[in-house]
mmCIF file of C-alpha atoms and ligand atoms in Angstrom:
data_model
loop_
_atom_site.group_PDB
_atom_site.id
_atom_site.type_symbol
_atom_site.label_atom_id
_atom_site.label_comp_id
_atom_site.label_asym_id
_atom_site.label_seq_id
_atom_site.Cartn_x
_atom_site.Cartn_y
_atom_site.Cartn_z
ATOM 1 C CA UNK H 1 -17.719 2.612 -21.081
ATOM 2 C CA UNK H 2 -14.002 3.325 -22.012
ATOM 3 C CA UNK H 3 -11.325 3.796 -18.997
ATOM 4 C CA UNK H 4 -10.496 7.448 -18.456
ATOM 5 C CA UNK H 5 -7.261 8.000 -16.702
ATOM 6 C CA UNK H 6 -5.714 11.678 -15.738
ATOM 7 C CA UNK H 7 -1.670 12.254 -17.661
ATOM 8 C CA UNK H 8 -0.263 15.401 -17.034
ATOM 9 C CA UNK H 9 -2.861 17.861 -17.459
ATOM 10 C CA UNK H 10 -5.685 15.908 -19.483
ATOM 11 C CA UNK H 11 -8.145 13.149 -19.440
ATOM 12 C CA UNK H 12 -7.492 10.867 -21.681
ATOM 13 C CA UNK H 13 -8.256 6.873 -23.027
ATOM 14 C CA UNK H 14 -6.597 4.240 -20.231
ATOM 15 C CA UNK H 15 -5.628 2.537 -23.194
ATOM 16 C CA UNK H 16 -3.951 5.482 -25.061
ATOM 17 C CA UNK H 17 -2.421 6.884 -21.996
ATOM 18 C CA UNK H 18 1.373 7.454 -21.813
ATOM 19 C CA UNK H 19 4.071 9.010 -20.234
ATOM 20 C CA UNK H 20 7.380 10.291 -22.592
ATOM 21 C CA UNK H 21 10.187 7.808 -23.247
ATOM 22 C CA UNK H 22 12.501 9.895 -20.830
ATOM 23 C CA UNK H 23 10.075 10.230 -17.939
ATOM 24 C CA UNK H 24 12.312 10.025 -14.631
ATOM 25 C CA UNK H 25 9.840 7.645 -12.957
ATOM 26 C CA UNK H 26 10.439 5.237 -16.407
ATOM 27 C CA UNK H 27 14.217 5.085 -16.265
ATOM 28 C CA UNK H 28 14.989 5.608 -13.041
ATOM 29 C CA UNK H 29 12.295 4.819 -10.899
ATOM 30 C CA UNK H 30 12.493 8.273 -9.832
ATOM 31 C CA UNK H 31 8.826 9.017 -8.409
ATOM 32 C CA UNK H 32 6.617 8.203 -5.643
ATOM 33 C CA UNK H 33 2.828 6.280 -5.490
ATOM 34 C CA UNK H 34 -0.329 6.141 -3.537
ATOM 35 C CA UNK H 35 -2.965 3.877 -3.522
ATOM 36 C CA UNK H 36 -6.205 4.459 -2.126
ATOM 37 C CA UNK H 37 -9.089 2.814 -1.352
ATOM 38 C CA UNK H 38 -12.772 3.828 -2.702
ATOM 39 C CA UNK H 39 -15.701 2.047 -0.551
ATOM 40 C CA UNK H 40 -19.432 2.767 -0.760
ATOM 41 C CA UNK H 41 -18.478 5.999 -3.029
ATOM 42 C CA UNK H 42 -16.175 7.485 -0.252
ATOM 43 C CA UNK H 43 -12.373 7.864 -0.746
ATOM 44 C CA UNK H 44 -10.979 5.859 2.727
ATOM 45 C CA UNK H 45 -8.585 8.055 4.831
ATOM 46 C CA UNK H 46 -7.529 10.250 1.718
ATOM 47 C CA UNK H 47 -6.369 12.665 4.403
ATOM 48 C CA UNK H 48 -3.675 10.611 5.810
ATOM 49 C CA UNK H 49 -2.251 8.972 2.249
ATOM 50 C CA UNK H 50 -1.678 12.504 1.029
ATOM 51 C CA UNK H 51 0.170 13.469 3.895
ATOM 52 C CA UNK H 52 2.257 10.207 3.518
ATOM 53 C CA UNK H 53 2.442 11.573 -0.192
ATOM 54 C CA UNK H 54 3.678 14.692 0.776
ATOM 55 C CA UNK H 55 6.306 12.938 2.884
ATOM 56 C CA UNK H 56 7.695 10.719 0.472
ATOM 57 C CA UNK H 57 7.905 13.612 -2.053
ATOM 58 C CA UNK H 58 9.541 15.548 -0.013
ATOM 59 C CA UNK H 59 12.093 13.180 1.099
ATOM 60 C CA UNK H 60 13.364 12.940 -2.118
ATOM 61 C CA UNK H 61 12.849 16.420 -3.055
ATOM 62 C CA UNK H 62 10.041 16.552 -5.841
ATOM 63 C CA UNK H 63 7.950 19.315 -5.596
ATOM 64 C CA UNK H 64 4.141 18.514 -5.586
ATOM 65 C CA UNK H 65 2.785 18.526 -9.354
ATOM 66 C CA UNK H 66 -0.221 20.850 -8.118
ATOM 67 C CA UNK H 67 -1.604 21.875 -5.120
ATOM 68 C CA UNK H 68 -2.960 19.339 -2.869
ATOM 69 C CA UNK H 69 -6.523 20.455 -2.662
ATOM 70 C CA UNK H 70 -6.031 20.189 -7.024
ATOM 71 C CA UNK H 71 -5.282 17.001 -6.726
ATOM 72 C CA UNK H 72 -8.280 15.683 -4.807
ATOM 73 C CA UNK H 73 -10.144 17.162 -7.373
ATOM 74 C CA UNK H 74 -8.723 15.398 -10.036
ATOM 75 C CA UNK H 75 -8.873 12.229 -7.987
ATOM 76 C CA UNK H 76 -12.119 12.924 -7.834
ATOM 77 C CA UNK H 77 -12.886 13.224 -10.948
ATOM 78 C CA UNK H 78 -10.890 10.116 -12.403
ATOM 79 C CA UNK H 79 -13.089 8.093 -10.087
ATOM 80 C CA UNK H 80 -16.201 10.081 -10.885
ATOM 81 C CA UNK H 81 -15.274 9.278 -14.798
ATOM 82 C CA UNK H 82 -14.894 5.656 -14.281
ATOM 83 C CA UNK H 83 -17.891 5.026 -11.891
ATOM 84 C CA UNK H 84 -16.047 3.690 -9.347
ATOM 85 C CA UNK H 85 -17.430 3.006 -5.941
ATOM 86 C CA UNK H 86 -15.996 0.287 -4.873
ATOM 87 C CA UNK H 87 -11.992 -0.157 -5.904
ATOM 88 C CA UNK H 88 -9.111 2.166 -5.546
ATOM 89 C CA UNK H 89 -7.592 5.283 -6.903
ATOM 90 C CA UNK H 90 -3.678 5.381 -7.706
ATOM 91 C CA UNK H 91 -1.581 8.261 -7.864
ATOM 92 C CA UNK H 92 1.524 8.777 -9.442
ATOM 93 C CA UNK H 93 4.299 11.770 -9.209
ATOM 94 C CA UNK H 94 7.494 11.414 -10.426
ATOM 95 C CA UNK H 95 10.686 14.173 -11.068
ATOM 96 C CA UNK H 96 9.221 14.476 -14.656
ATOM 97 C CA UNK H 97 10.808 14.602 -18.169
ATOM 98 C CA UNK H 98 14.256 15.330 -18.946
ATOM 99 C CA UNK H 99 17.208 14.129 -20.576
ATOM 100 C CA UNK H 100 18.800 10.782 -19.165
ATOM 101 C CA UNK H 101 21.177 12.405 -16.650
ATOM 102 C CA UNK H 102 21.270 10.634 -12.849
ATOM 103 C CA UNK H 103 21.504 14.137 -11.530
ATOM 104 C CA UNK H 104 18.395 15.842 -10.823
ATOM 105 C CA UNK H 105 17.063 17.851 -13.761
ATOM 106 C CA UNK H 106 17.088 21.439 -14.073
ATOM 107 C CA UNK H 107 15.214 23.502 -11.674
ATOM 108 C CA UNK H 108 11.726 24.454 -12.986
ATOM 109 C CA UNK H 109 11.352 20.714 -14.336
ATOM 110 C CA UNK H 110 7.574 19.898 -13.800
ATOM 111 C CA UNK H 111 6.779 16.947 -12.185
ATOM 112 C CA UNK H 112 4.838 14.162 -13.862
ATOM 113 C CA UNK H 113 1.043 13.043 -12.674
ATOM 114 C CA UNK H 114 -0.622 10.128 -13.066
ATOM 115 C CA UNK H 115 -4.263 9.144 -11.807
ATOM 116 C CA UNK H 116 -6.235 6.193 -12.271
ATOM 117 C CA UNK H 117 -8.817 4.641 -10.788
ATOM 118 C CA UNK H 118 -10.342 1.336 -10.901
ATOM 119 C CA UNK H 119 -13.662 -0.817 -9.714
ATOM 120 C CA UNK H 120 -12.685 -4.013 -7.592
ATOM 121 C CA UNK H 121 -15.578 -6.406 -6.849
ATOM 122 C CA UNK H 122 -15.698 -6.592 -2.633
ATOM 123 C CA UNK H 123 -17.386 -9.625 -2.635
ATOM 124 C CA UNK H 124 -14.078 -11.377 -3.826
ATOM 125 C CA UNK H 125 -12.225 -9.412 -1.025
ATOM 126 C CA UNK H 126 -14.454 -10.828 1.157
ATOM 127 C CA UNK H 127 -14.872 -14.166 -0.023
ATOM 128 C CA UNK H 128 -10.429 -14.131 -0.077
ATOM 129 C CA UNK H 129 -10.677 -13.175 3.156
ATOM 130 C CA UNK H 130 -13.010 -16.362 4.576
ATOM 131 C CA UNK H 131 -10.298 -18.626 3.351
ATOM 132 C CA UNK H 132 -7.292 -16.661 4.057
ATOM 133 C CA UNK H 133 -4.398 -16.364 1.896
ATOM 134 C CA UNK H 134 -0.742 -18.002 2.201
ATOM 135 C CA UNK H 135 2.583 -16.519 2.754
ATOM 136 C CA UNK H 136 6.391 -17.384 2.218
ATOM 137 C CA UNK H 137 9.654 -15.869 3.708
ATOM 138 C CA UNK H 138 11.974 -14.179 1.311
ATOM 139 C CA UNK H 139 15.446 -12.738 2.999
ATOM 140 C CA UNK H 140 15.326 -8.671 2.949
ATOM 141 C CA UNK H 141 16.800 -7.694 -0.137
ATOM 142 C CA UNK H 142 15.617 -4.249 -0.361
ATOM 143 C CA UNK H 143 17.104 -0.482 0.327
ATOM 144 C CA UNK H 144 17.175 1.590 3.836
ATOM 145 C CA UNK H 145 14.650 3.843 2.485
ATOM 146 C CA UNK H 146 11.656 1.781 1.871
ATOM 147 C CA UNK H 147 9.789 3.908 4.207
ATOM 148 C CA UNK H 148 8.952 6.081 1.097
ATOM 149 C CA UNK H 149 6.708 4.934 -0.950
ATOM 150 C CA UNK H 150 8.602 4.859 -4.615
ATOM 151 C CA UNK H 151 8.024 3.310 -7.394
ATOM 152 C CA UNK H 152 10.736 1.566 -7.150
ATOM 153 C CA UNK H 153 9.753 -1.981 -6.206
ATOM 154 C CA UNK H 154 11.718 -4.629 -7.726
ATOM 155 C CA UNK H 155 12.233 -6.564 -5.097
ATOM 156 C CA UNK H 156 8.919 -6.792 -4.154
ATOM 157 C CA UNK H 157 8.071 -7.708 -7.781
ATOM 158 C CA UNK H 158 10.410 -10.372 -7.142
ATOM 159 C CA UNK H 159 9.220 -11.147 -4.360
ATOM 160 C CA UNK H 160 5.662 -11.393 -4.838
ATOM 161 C CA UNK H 161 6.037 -13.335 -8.038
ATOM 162 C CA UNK H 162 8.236 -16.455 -6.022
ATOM 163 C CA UNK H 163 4.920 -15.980 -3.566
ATOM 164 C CA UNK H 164 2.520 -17.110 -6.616
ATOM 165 C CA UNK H 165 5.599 -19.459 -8.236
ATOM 166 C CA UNK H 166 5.313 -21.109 -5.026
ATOM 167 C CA UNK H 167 1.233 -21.328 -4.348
ATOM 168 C CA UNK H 168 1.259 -18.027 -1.913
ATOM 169 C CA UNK H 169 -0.259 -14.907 -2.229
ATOM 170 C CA UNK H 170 2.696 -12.701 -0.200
ATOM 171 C CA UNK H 171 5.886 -13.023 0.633
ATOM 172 C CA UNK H 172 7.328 -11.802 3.708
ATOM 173 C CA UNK H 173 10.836 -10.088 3.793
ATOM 174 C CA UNK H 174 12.536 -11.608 6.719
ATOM 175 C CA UNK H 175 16.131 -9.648 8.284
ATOM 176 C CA UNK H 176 19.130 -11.241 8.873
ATOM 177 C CA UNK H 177 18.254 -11.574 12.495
ATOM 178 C CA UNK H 178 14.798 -13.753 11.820
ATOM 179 C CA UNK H 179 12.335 -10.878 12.333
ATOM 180 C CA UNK H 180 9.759 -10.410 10.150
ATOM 181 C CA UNK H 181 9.948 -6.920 7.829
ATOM 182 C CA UNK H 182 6.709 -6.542 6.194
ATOM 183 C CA UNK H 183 5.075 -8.131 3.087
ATOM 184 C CA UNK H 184 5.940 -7.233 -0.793
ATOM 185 C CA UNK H 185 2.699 -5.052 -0.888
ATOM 186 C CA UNK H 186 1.068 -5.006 2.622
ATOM 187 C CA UNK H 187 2.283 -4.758 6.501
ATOM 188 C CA UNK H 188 2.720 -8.078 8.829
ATOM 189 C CA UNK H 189 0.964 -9.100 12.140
ATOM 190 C CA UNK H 190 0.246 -11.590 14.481
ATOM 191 C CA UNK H 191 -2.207 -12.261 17.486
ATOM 192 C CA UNK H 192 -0.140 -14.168 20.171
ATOM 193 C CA UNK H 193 -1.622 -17.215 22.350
ATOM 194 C CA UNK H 194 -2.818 -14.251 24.843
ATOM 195 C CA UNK H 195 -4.635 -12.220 22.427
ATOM 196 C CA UNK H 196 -1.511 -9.226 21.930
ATOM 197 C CA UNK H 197 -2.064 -7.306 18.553
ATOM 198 C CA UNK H 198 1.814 -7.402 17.619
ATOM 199 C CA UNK H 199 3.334 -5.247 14.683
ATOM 200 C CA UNK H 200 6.699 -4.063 13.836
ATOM 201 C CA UNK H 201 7.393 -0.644 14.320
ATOM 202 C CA UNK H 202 7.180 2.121 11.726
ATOM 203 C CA UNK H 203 10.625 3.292 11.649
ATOM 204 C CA UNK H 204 12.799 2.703 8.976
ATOM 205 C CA UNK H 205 12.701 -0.672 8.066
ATOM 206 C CA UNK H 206 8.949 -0.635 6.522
ATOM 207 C CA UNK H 207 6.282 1.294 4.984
ATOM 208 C CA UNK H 208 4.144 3.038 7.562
ATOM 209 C CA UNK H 209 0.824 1.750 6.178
ATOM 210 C CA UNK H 210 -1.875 3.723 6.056
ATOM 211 C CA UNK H 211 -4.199 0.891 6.854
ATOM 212 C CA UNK H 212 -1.975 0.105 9.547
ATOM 213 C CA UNK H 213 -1.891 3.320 11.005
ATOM 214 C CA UNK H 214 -5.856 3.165 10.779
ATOM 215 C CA UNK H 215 -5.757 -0.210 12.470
ATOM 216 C CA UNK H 216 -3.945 0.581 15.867
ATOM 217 C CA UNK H 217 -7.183 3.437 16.280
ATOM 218 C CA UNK H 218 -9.435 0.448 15.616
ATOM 219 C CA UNK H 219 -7.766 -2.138 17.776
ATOM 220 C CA UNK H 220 -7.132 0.291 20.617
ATOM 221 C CA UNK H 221 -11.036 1.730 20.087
ATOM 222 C CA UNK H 222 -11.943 -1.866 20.699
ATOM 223 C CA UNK H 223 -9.958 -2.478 23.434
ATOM 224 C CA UNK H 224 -7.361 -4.766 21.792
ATOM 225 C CA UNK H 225 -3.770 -5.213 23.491
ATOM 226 C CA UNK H 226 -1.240 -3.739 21.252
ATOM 227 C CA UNK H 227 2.449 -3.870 20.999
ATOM 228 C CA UNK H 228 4.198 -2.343 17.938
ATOM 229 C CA UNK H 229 7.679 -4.407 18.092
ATOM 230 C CA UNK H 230 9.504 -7.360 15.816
ATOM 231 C CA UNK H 231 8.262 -10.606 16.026
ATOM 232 C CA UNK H 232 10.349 -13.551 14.524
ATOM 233 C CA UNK H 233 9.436 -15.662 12.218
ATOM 234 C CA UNK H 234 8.993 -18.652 14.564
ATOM 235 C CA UNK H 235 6.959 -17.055 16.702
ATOM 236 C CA UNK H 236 4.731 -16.238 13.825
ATOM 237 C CA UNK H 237 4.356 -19.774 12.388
ATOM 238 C CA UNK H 238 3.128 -20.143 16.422
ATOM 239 C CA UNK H 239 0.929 -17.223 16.388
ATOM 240 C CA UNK H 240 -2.716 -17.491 17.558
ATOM 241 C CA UNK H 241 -3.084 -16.107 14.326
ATOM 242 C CA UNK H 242 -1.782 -13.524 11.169
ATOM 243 C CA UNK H 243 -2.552 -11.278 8.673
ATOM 244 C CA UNK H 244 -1.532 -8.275 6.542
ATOM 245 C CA UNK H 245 -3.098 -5.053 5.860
ATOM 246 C CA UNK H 246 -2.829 -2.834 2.947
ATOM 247 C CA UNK H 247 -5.293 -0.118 0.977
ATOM 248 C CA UNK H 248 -6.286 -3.136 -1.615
ATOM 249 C CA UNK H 249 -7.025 -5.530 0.953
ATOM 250 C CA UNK H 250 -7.644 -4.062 4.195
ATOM 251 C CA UNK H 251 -6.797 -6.602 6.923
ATOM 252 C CA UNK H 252 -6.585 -10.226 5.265
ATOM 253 C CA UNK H 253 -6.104 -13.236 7.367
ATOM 254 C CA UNK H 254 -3.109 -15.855 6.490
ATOM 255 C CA UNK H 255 -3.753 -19.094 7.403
ATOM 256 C CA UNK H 256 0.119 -20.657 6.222
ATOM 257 C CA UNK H 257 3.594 -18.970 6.576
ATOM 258 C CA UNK H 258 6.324 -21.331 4.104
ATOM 259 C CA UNK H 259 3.512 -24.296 4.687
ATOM 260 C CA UNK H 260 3.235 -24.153 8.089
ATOM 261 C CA UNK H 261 -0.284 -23.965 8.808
ATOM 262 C CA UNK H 262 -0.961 -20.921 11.709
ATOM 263 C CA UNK H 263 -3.207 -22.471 14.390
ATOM 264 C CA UNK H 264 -6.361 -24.176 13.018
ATOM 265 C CA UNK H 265 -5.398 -23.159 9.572
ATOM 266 C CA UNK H 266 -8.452 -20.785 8.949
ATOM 267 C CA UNK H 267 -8.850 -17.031 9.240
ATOM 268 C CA UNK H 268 -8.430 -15.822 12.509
ATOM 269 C CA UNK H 269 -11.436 -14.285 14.669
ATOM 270 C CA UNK H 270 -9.575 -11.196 15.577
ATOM 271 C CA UNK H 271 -8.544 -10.216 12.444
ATOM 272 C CA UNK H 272 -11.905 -10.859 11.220
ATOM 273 C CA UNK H 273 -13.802 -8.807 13.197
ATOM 274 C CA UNK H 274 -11.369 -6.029 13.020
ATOM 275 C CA UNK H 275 -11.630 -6.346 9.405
ATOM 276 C CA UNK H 276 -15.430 -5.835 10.023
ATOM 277 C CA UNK H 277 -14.707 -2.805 12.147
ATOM 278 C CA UNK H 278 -12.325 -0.977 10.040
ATOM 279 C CA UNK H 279 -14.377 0.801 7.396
ATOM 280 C CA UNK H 280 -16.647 2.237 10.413
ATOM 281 C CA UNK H 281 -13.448 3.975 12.127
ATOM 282 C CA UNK H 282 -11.610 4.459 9.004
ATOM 283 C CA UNK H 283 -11.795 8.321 7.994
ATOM 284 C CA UNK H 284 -14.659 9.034 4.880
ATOM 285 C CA UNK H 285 -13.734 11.374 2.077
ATOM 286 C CA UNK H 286 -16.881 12.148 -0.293
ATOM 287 C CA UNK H 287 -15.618 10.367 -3.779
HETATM 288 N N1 PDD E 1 0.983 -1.367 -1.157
HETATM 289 N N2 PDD E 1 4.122 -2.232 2.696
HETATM 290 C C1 PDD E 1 4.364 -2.167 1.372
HETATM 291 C C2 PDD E 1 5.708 -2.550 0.866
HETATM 292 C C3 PDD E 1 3.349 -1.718 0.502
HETATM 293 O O1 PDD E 1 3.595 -1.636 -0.825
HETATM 294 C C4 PDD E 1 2.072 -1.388 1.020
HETATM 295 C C5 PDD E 1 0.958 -0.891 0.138
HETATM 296 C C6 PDD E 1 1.867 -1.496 2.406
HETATM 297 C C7 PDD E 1 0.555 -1.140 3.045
HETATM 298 O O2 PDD E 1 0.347 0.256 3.014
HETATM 299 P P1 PDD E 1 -1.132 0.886 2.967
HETATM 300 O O3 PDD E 1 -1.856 0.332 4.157
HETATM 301 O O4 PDD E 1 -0.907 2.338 3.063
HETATM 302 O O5 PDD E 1 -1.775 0.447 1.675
HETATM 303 C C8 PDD E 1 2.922 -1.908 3.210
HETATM 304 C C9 PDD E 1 0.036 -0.848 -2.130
HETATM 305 C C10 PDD E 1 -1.382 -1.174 -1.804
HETATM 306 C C11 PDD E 1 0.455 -1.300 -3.515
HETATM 307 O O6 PDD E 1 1.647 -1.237 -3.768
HETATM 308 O O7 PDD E 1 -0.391 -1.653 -4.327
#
């Protein structure tokens, strides 16, 4: 069964489908993403990464490509066309297709869309998660602004790519001051020695993860201390235990940080059975 992805307007071939030479999002990076996670046939809290869409578009001033309830239905049907129930659905917007110029094109300019969807096997999430993966530090490198989600993620290429060079699976970006940012594709926590859920803040300085967002509900639903503030690296590598979240992986435990083993070196039990709880509390969206 071929790959069907959604360009601009039309179904077409994943393996035919392109954008023009002078797409915005190609040269300049000038577009925004969203991934999205497909479980049992149900889109998981669609509601809350279009908002964050419509944020991050309008932050940098691209207009939506369609209306919103348009775009579900194309989402939709991208997954519907590939038979995916279990995986994730990525969209793509960017300022569209106009003459190399750093200055926004002219008014009127449509914006570019991009869907695709794809089928991920859960039993390999799952079996990832009963090991746990390992992390490394990387200095922060990146802009002010990664609290929109662009496509512009070089960095975190980088960054992610000296994770695997080095036998990790994420790298941490770590500020000046020791504290822990977030990970190349996912957010960063910890479980102290007395059981505190501890995350950095949303402002700025990281992406406000969905899956994070979705988290605090679950961990405060299950009566889980929380405090959203920096932690240092240090006191991570001294954690009870860690883990990231993100749409792909949902809460994954890391059992080293730069070699360091955290505690026992195996998955924590918190983040395991708030893993477990997530998809339960999560918000459903009929795929
Ligand atoms: N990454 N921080 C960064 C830098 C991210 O790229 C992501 C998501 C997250 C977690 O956000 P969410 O919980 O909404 O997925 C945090 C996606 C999955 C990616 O780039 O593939």
């Amino acid at each position: 069964m071929p790959r069907i992805a959604y360009v601009n307007g039309r179904y077409v071939d994943h393996r035919a489908a392109a954008v023009h030479i002078e797409d915005r999002g190609y040269q300049f990076a000038d577009g925004v993403y969203e991934v999205c996670e497909v479980a049992h046939g149900q889109i998981v809290d669609m509601r809350r990464h279009l908002d964050r869409l419509d944020r991050s578009l309008k932050e940098l001033g691209i207009a939506w490509p369609m209306q919103r309830s348009s775009l579900v239905v194309v989402m939709r049907e991208v997954i519907r066309r590939n038979r995916v129930a279990n995986g994730l659905v990525y969209l793509q917007v960017t300022r569209g297709v106009a003459p190399r110029d750093h200055v926004f094109p002219p008014a009127g300019t449509r914006p570019s869309l991009v869907v695709t969807a794809k089928k991920i096997d859960p039993a390999a999430s799952a079996r990832r998660s009963e090991s746990g993966i390992k992390i490394i530090t990387v200095p922060e490198n990146r802009w002010e602004r990664v609290d929109i989600k662009s496509v512009g993620l070089l960095p975190n290429v980088l960054a992610k790519q000296q994770a695997k060079e080095n036998g990790a699976q994420e790298a941490w970006f770590v500020d000046p001051d020791g504290t822990v940012k977030e990970g190349a594709s996912t957010n960063a926590w910890i479980v102290t020695r007395d059981g505190v859920l501890v995350t950095r803040p949303a402002d700025h300085g990281i992406l406000r993860g969905i899956t994070r967002t979705t988290l605090l509900d679950v961990a405060r639903k299950h009566g889980v201390r929380v405090e959203e503030r920096s932690f240092s690296v240090e006191e991570a590598k001294a954690a009870r235990e860690a883990f990231v979240t993100s749409a792909t992986q949902i809460v994954m435990p890391v059992v080293a940080i730069d070699g360091h083993a955290i505690a026992n070196g195996h998955p924590g039990s918190i983040a395991l059975s708030l893993r477990a709880a997530f998809f339960d509390i999560a918000e459903k969206s009929p795929a």
